[in-house]
Every structure is written in C-alpha cells, then in structure tokens.
CSV table of C-alpha atoms and ligand atoms in Angstrom, one decimal:
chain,number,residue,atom,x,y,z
C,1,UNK,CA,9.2,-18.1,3.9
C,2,UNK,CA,11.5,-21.0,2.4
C,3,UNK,CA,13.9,-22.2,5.0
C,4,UNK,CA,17.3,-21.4,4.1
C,5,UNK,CA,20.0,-24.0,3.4
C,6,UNK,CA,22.9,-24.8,5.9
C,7,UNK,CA,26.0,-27.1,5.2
C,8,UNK,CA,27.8,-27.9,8.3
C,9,UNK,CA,31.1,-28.8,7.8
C,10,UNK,CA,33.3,-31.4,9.8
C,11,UNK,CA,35.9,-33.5,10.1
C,12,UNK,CA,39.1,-33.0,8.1
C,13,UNK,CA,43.0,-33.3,7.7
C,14,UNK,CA,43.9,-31.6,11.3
C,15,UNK,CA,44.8,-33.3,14.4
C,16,UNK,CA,41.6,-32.1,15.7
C,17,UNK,CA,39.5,-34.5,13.1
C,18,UNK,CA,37.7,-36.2,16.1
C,19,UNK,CA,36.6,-33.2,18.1
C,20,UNK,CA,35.4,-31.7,15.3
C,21,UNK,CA,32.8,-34.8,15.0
C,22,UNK,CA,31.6,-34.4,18.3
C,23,UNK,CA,31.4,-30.7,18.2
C,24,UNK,CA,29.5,-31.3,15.1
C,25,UNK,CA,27.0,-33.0,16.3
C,26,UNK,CA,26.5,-30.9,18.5
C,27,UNK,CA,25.8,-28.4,16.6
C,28,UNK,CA,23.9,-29.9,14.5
C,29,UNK,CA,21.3,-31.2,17.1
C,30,UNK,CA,20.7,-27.3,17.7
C,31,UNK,CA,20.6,-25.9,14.6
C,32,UNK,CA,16.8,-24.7,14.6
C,33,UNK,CA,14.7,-26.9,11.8
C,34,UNK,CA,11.8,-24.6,11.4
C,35,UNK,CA,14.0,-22.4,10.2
C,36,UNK,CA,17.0,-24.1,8.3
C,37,UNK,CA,17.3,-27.2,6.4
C,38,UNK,CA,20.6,-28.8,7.2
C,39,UNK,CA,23.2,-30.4,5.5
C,40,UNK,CA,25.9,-32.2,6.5
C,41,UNK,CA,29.6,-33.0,4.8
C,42,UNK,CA,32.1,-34.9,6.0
C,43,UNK,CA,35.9,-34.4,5.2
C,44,UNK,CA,38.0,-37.7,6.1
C,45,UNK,CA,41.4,-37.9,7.6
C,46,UNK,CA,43.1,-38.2,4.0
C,47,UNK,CA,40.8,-34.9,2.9
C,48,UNK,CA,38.1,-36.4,0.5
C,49,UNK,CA,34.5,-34.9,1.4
C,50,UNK,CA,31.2,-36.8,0.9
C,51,UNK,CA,27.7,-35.3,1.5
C,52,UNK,CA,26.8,-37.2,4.1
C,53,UNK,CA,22.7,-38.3,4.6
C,54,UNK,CA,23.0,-40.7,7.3
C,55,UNK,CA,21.7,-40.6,11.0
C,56,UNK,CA,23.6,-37.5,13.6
C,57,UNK,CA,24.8,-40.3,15.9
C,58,UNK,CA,27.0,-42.2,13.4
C,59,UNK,CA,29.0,-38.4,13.1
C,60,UNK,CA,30.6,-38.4,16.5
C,61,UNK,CA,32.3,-42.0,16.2
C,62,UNK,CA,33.2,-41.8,13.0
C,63,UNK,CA,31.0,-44.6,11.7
C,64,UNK,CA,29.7,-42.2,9.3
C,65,UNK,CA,32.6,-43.0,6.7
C,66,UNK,CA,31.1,-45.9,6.0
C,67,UNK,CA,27.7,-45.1,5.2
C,68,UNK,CA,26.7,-46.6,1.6
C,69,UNK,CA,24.5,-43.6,1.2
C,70,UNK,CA,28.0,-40.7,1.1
C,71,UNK,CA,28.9,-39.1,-2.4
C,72,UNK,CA,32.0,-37.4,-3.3
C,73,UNK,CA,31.0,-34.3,-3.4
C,74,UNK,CA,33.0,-30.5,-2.9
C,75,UNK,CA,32.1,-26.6,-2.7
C,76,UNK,CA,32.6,-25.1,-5.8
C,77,UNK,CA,34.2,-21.9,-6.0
C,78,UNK,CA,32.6,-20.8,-9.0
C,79,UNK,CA,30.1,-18.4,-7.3
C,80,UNK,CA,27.5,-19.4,-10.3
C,81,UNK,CA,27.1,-23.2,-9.2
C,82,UNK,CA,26.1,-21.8,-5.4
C,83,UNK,CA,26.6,-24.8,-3.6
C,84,UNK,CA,27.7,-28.1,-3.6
C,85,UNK,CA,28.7,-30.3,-6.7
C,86,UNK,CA,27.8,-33.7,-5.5
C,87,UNK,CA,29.3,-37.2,-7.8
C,88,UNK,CA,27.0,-39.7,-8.8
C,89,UNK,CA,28.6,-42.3,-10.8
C,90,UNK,CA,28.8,-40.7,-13.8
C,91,UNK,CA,26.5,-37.8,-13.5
C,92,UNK,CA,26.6,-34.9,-11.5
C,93,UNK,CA,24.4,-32.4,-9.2
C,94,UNK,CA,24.1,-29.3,-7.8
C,95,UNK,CA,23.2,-28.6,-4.3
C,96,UNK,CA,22.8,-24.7,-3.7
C,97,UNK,CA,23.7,-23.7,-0.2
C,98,UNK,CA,22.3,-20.4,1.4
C,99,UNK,CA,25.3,-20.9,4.2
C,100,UNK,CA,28.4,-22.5,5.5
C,101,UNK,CA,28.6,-23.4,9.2
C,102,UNK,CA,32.5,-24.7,9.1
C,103,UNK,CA,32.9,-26.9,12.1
C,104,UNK,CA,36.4,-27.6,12.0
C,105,UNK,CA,39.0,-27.0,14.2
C,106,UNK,CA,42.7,-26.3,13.5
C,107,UNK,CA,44.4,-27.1,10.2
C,108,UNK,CA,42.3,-26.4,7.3
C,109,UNK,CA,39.3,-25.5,8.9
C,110,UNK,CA,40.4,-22.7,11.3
C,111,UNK,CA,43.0,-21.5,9.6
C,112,UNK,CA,41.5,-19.3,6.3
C,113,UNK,CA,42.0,-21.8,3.9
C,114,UNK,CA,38.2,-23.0,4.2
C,115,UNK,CA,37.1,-19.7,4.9
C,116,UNK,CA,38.6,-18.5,1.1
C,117,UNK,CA,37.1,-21.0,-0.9
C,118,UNK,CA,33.9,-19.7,1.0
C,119,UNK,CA,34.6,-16.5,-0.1
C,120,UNK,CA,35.6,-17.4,-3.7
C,121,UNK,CA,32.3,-19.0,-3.8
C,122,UNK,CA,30.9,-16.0,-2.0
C,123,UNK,CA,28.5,-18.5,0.7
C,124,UNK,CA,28.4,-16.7,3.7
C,125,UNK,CA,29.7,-18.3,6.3
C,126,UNK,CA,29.9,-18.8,9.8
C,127,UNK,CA,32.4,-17.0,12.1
C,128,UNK,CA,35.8,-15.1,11.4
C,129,UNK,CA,36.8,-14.6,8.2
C,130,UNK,CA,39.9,-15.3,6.0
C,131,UNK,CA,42.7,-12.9,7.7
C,132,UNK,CA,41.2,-13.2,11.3
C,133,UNK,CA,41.7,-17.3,11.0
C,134,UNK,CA,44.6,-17.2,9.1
C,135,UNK,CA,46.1,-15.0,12.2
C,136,UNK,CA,44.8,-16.4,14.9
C,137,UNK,CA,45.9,-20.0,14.2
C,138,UNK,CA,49.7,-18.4,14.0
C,139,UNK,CA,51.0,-17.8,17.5
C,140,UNK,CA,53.7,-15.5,16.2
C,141,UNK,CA,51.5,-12.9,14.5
C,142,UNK,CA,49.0,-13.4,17.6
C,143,UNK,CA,51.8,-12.2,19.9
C,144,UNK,CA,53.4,-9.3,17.6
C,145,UNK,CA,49.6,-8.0,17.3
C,146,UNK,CA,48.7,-8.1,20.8
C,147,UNK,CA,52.4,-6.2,21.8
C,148,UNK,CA,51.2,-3.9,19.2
C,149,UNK,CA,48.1,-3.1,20.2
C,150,UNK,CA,49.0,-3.0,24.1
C,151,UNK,CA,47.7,-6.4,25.4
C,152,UNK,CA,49.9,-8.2,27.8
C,153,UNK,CA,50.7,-11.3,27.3
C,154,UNK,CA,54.0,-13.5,28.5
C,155,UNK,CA,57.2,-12.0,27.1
C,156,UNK,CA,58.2,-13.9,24.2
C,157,UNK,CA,61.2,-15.1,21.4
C,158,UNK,CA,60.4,-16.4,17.8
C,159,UNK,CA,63.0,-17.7,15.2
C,160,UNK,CA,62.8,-20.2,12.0
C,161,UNK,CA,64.0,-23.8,12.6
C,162,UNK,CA,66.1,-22.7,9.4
C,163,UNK,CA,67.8,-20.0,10.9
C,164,UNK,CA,67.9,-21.8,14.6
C,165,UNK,CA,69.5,-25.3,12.5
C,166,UNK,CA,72.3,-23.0,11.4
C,167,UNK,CA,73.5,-21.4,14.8
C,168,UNK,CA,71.4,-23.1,17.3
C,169,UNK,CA,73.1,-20.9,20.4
C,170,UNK,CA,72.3,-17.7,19.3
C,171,UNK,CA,68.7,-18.6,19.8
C,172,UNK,CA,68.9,-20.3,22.9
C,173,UNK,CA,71.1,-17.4,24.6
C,174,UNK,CA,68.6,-15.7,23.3
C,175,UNK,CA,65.5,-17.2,25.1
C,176,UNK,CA,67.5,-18.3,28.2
C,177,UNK,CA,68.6,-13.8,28.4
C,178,UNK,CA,65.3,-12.9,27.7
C,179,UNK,CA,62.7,-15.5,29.3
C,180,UNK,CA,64.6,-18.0,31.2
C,181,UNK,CA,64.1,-21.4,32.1
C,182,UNK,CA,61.1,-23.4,32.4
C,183,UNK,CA,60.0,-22.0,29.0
C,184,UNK,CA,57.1,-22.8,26.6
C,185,UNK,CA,58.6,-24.4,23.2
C,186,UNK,CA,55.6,-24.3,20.2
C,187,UNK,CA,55.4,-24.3,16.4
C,188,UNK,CA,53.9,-21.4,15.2
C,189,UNK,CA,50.8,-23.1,14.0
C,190,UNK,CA,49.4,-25.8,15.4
C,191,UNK,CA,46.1,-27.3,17.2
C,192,UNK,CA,45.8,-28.4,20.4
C,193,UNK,CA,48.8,-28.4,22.3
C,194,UNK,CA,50.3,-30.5,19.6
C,195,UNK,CA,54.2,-30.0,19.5
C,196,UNK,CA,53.9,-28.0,22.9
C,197,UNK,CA,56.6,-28.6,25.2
C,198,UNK,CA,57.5,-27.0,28.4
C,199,UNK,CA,61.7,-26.8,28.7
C,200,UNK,CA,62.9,-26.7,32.6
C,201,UNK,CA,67.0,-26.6,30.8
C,202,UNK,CA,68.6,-25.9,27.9
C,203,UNK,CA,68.4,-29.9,27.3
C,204,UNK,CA,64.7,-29.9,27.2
C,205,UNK,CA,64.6,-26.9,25.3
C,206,UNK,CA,67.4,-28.6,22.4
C,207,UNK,CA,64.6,-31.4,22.7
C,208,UNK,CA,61.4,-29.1,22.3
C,209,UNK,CA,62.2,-27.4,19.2
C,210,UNK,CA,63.2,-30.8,17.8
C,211,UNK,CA,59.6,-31.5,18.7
C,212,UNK,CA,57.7,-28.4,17.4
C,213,UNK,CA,59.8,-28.2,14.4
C,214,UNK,CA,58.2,-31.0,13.2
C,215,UNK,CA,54.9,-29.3,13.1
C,216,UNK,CA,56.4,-26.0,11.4
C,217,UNK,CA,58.9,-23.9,10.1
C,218,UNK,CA,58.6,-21.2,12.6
C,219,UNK,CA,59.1,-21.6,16.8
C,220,UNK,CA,57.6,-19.6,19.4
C,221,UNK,CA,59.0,-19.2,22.5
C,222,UNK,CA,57.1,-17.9,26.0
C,223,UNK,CA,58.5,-17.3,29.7
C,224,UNK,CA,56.3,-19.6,31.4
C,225,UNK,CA,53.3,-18.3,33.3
C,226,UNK,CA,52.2,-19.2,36.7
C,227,UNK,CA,48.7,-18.2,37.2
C,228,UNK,CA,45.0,-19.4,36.5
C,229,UNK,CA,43.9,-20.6,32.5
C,230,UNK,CA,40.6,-18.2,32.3
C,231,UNK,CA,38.8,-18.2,28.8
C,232,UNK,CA,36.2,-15.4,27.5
C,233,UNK,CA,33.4,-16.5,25.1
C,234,UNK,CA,33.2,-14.0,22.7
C,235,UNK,CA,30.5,-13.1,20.3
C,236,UNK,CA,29.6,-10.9,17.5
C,237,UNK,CA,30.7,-8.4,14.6
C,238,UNK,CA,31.0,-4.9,14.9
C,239,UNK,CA,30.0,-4.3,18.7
C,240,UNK,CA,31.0,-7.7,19.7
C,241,UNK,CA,29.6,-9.6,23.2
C,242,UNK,CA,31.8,-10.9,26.0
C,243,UNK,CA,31.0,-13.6,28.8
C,244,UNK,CA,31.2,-14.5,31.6
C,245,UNK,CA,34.4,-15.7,32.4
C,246,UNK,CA,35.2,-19.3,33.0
C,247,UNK,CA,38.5,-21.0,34.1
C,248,UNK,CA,40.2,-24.5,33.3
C,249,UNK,CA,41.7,-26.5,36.0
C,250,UNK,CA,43.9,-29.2,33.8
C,251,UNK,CA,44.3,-32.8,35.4
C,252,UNK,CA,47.9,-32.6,34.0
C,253,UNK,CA,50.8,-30.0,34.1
C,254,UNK,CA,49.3,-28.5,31.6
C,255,UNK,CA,46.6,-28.0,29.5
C,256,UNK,CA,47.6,-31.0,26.6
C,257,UNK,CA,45.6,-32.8,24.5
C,258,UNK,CA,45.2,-35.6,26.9
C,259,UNK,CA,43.6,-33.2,29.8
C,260,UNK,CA,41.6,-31.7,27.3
C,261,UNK,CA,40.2,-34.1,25.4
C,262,UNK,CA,40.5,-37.4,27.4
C,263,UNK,CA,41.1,-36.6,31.3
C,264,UNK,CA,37.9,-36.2,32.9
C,265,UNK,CA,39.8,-34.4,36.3
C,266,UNK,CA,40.0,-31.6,33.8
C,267,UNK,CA,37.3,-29.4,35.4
C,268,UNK,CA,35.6,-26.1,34.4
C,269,UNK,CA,34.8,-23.3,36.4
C,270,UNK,CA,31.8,-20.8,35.6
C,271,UNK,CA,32.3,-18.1,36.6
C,272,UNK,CA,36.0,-18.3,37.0
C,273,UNK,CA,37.6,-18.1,40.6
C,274,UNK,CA,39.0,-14.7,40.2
C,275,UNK,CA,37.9,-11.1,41.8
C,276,UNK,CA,35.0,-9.1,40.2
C,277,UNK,CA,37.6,-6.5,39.0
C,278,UNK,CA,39.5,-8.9,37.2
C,279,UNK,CA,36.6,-10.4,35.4
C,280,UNK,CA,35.5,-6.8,33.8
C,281,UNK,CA,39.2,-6.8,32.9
C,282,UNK,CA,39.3,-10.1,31.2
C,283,UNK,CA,36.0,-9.1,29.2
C,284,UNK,CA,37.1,-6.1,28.1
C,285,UNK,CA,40.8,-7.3,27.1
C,286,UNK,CA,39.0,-10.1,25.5
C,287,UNK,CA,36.9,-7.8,23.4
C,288,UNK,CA,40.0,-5.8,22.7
C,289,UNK,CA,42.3,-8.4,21.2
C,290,UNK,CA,38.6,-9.3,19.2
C,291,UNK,CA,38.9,-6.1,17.5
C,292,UNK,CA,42.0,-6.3,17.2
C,293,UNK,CA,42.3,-9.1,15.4
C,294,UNK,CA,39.0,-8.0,13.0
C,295,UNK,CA,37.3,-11.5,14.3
C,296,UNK,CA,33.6,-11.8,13.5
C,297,UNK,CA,31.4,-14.2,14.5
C,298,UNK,CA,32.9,-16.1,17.2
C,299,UNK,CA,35.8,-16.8,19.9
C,300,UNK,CA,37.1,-17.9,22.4
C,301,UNK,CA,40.0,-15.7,24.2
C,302,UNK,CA,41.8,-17.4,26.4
C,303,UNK,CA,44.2,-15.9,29.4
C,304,UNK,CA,46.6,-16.3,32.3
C,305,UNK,CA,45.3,-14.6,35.4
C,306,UNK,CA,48.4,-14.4,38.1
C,307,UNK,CA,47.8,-14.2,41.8
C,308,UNK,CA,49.2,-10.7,41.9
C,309,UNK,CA,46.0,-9.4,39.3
C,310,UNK,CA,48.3,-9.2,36.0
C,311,UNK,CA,46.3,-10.3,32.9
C,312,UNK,CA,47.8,-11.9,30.1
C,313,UNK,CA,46.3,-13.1,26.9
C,314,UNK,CA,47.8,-16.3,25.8
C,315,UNK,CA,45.5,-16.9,22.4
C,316,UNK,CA,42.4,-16.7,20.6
C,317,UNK,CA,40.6,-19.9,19.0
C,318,UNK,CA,38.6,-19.1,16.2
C,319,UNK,CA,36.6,-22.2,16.3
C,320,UNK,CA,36.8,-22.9,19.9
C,321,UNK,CA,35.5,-26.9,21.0
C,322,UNK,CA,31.5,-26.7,20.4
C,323,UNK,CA,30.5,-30.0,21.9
C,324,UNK,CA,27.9,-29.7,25.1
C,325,UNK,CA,30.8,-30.1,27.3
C,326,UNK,CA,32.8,-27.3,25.6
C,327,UNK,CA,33.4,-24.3,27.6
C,328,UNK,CA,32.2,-21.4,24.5
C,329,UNK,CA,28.7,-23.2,24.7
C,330,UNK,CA,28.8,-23.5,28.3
C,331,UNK,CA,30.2,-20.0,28.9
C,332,UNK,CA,27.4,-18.5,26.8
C,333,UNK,CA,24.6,-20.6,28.1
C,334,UNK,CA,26.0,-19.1,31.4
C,335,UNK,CA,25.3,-16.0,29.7
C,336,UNK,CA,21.5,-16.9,28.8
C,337,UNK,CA,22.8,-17.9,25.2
C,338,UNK,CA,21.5,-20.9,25.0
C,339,UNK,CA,21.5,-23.8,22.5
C,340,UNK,CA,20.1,-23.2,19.3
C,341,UNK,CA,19.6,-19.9,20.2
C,342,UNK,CA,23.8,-19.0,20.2
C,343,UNK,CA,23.2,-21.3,16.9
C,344,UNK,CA,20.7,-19.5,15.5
C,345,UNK,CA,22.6,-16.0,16.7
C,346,UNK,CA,26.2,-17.5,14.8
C,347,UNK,CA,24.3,-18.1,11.5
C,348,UNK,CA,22.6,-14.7,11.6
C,349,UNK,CA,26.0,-12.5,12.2
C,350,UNK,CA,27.5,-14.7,8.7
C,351,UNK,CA,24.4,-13.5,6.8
C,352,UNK,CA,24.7,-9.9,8.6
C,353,UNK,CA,28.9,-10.1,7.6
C,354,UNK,CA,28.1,-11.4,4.0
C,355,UNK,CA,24.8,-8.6,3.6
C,356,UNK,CA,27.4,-5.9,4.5
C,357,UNK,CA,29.9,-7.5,1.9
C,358,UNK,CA,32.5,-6.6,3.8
W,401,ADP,N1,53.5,-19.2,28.4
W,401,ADP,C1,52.9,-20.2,29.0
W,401,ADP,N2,53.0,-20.3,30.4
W,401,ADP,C2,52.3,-21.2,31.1
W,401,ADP,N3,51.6,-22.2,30.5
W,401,ADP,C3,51.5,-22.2,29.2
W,401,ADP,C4,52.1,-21.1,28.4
W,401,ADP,N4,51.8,-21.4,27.1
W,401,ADP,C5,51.0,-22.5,27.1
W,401,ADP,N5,50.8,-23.0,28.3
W,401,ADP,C6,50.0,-24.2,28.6
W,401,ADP,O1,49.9,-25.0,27.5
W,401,ADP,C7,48.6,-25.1,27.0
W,401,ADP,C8,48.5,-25.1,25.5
W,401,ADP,O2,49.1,-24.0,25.0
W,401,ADP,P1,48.4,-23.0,23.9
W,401,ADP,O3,49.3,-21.9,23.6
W,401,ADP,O4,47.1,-22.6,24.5
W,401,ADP,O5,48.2,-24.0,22.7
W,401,ADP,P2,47.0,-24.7,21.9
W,401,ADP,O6,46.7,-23.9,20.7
W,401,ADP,O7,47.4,-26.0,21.6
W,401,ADP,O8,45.8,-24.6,22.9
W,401,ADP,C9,47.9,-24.0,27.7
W,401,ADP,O9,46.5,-24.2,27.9
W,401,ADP,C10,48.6,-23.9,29.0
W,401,ADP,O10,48.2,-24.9,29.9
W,402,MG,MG1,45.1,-23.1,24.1
C-alpha cells in the first residue's frame, strides 16, 4: 500500500507561535513512518509559510526560519490542486497531501479559520472541525452553550468594550451584583491566559477590561473559583473517549502563561487528587460538553473541582499543548494511548470524519 501523505502544520500569527514548535516536534517524532510520509510547513510570526525540509530539531527553537532549503509555499483551496502549491523562483509545484495534521494553537490555527481552508480544499484534517474551533476559542459562546445544555460552570457577565466604553457603570454594577469581587476579567478570544486578569476591586476591574479589551471586542466576566484546575483528555468522533483525569498545581496565582509555559513549580498530577466519584463525574461532564460542542478528534476539557464536590467546566482547548510534557499526551499515555499510537489514532478519526463527509 502507498504510504499516505501528512502535512503538519506549525507555527503561526498567535501568541502561542512557540509552543506550537515544540508541540510540533513532538508530534512529528511520533507520527508512524511505515505508514505516513510526512511533511512539515512552517508559518512565521508575520504569517508567510514555507515547506520546510530541514532537520526536526531546528523546529522547536525556531532556527528553522532560516533554513536555505524553505519555499514559499500555501494550501490551495482549489480542491483540484490537492495539496500544496510550493514557489520556486519562477516556477511552480504541486505537492498533493492525503492529510492535514494542524498543530497550531490559538489564533488562526485553533480557531476555524485553518480548519475552512481545509475544508474548501476538502484535505481531511486532524481534530475538530470549523464550528467546534471557531466556538471553543470564544469563551462567551463556550459559556452560553454549556448554561444551555446544563453544565456548570462559574456564574458569569459578558458585554462589548463598545457598549461598556459608553456607560462603563452599568456593567460594573452589573458584575459586582451578580459575581462580586475578586472576579476573572478576559477577552472573549484569546490563547493562553493572554489578557486574563483577576480584579480583587472595582479599580482592578476598571484596569482589566482596559487590558482584555485590547485583545477583543467582547469581555467575559466570571465569579472567581476556588477549587482544584482538573483537565480531561478527550478523544474521538461519534462515541468519543475520556481519561483519566489529571490536575494542574500552577507555581503562580494562577494558571498564566508564565506557570504554564516557563515555571517549572508548575506540576501535574495523574490521576488528579480528587475522590473516585468525582473523577467518573469529570469524565462524563467532559464527554458531555464534547458533544455538546460537536468536537471531533481531540480535546482537552478543562474544570474547577471545589472542596465541597461541585464540578464546574471552565473551557475546552481544541488543540490542547502536544509536547511530551503536555498533559493530553500524558493523560492518554496514562490511559495506555501512547505515542504514535494516539498519533496514529488522531490521523485515523480525520480520514473516518472526512470518509463520512460530514
Ligand atoms: N472563573 C475562574 N475562577 C478561578 N480561576 C480562574 C477562572 N478563570 C480562569 N482562572 C484561572 O486562569 C487561568 C486561565 O484562564 P482560562 O480561562 O483557562 O484561559 P486560557 O484560555 O488562557 O487558558 C485558569 O487556568 C485558572 O488558573
Ligand atoms: Mg485554560
């Protein structure tokens, strides 16, 4: 049988540019060769892409940019080219591609936007599709779906920065009646904590949305939870699988891009510290909000678990860190998922998804 062609994608516009190189690599160290030929492309900072030839290890540092070896080169969505147009000079070539493994995390890569020029150029690709990324990377919809279909989750406000510019204490009244103080300020969208504050007074708050305005047009607000961060690994289409699961323990207040990405104190827990009962709950909450959501592929839920047993979803990450210290890998491995077989497992469910054509 010919092998089949993979491109993974990584890099990219979002704040999350350099985890996406390490979870990259990653990846591609386990993507199975007997059976897949792999390709990689890499999308810089400022959003150009270049096929990329040169060695794995020059992905996670960056130093592939400079490879003399890259060509310009983009997806097509033309379904007839099938591939990869890649810039030579003056000529041009096509590269087909049998499937997309999009390693990219937040903006642009997790959000649909990738995912629909996938689907204009009908590649089958891995994990969720357009409307599943494009919802899960917005924190308001998130919330009004989970209320709707019955998950808890921390009781939360929402306004436009338009609307909160115009008559700033209507909003805050609002918030301070319905939450109270300390509060969780965050743009709608946004990766990694980025433009997350936590407001103990009606100062900070003023402050916060100054902050998360900057990263969008629309503000979440949350009451602030006390309780433990537990995440769920979740995996599959229709009858979708559930871990074990695990629990964060951040070095800093909270969970922010420094303790996730930089603080080694950050620790994991697997399993988490939490009862038996509380577990099956998370799991099957985590499966529900899944559903809910129509993900496919992969995720990672994450929750609050309080000391008095409530639990409360706080979001889902479509393309959840996937370097070898990232807890989906870990939480599956935990699971006997290993390596390049939860690879191998991600790339089958796109071709099962795209064979479906639904
Ligand atoms: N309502 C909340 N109550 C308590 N802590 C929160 C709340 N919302 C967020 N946090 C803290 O902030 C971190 C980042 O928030 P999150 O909504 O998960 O954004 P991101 O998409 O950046 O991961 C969480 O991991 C948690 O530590
Ligand atoms: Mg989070």
């Amino acid at each position: 049988m010919q092998k089949k062609r993979i491109a993974v994608l990584f890099g990219g516009k979002s704040s999350e540019h350099e985890v996406s190189r390490v979870s990259a690599s990653y990846v591609i160290s386990q993507i199975p060769r007997d059976k897949y030929d792999v390709i990689t492309i890499g999308i810089s900072k400022k959003g150009k892409w270049f096929l990329y030839s040169g060695p794995t290890e020059n992905i996670a540092d960056g130093s592939w940019e400079n490879d003399p070896g890259n060509k310009l080169a983009f997806i097509a969505p033309a379904p007839r080219v099938g591939g990869m147009i890649v810039l030579d000079d003056d000529s041009y070539r096509i590269v087909k591609l049998d499937a997309v493994f999009p390693v990219l995390h937040g903006k642009n890569g997790e959000d649909g936007t990738i995912q629909g020029v996938l689907e204009l150029a009908e590649i089958p690709y891995v994990g969720c599709g357009v409307l599943a990324s494009a919802d899960c990377m917005d924190k308001i919809v998130t919330n009004i779906i989970f209320e709707h279909a019955g998950i808890d989750q921390a009781k939360f406000t929402w306004f436009y920065t338009y609307d909160y510019n115009r008559d700033p204490d209507k909003y805050i009244e609002e918030a301070e009646r319905e939450l109270g103080y300390p509060m969780f300020v965050k743009p709608a969208n946004a990766g990694s904590s980025v433009g997350i504050s936590k407001a103990a007074n009606r100062e900070q708050f003023i402050a916060a949305v100054e902050k998360a305005a900057a990263e969008d047009r629309r503000i979440l607000v949350e009451e602030s939870i006390i309780g433990k961060e537990v995440e769920c690994a979740v995996l599959g289409n229709d009858e979708p699988f559930a871990s074990v699961p695990g629990q964060i323990a951040p070095a800093a207040e909270f969970y922010d891009y420094d303790a996730k990405y930089n603080n080694a104190d950050s620790k994991l827990f697997i399993p988490a510290q939490i009862s038996e009962e509380l577990m099956e709950k998370v799991r099957s909450t985590a499966k529900k909000a899944y559903r809910a959501l129509d993900c496919t592929g992969l995720s990672r839920v994450d929750f609050f678990v309080t000391d008095d047993g409530r639990v409360l979803l706080n979001e889902i990450n479509t393309l959840p860190g996937f370097t070898s210290i990232s807890m989906y890998p870990k939480l599956m491995a935990a699971c006997d998922i290993k390596g390049s077989s939860l690879i191998e497992k991600l790339i089958e469910l796109a071709f099962e998804r795209a064979d479906k054509n639904v």
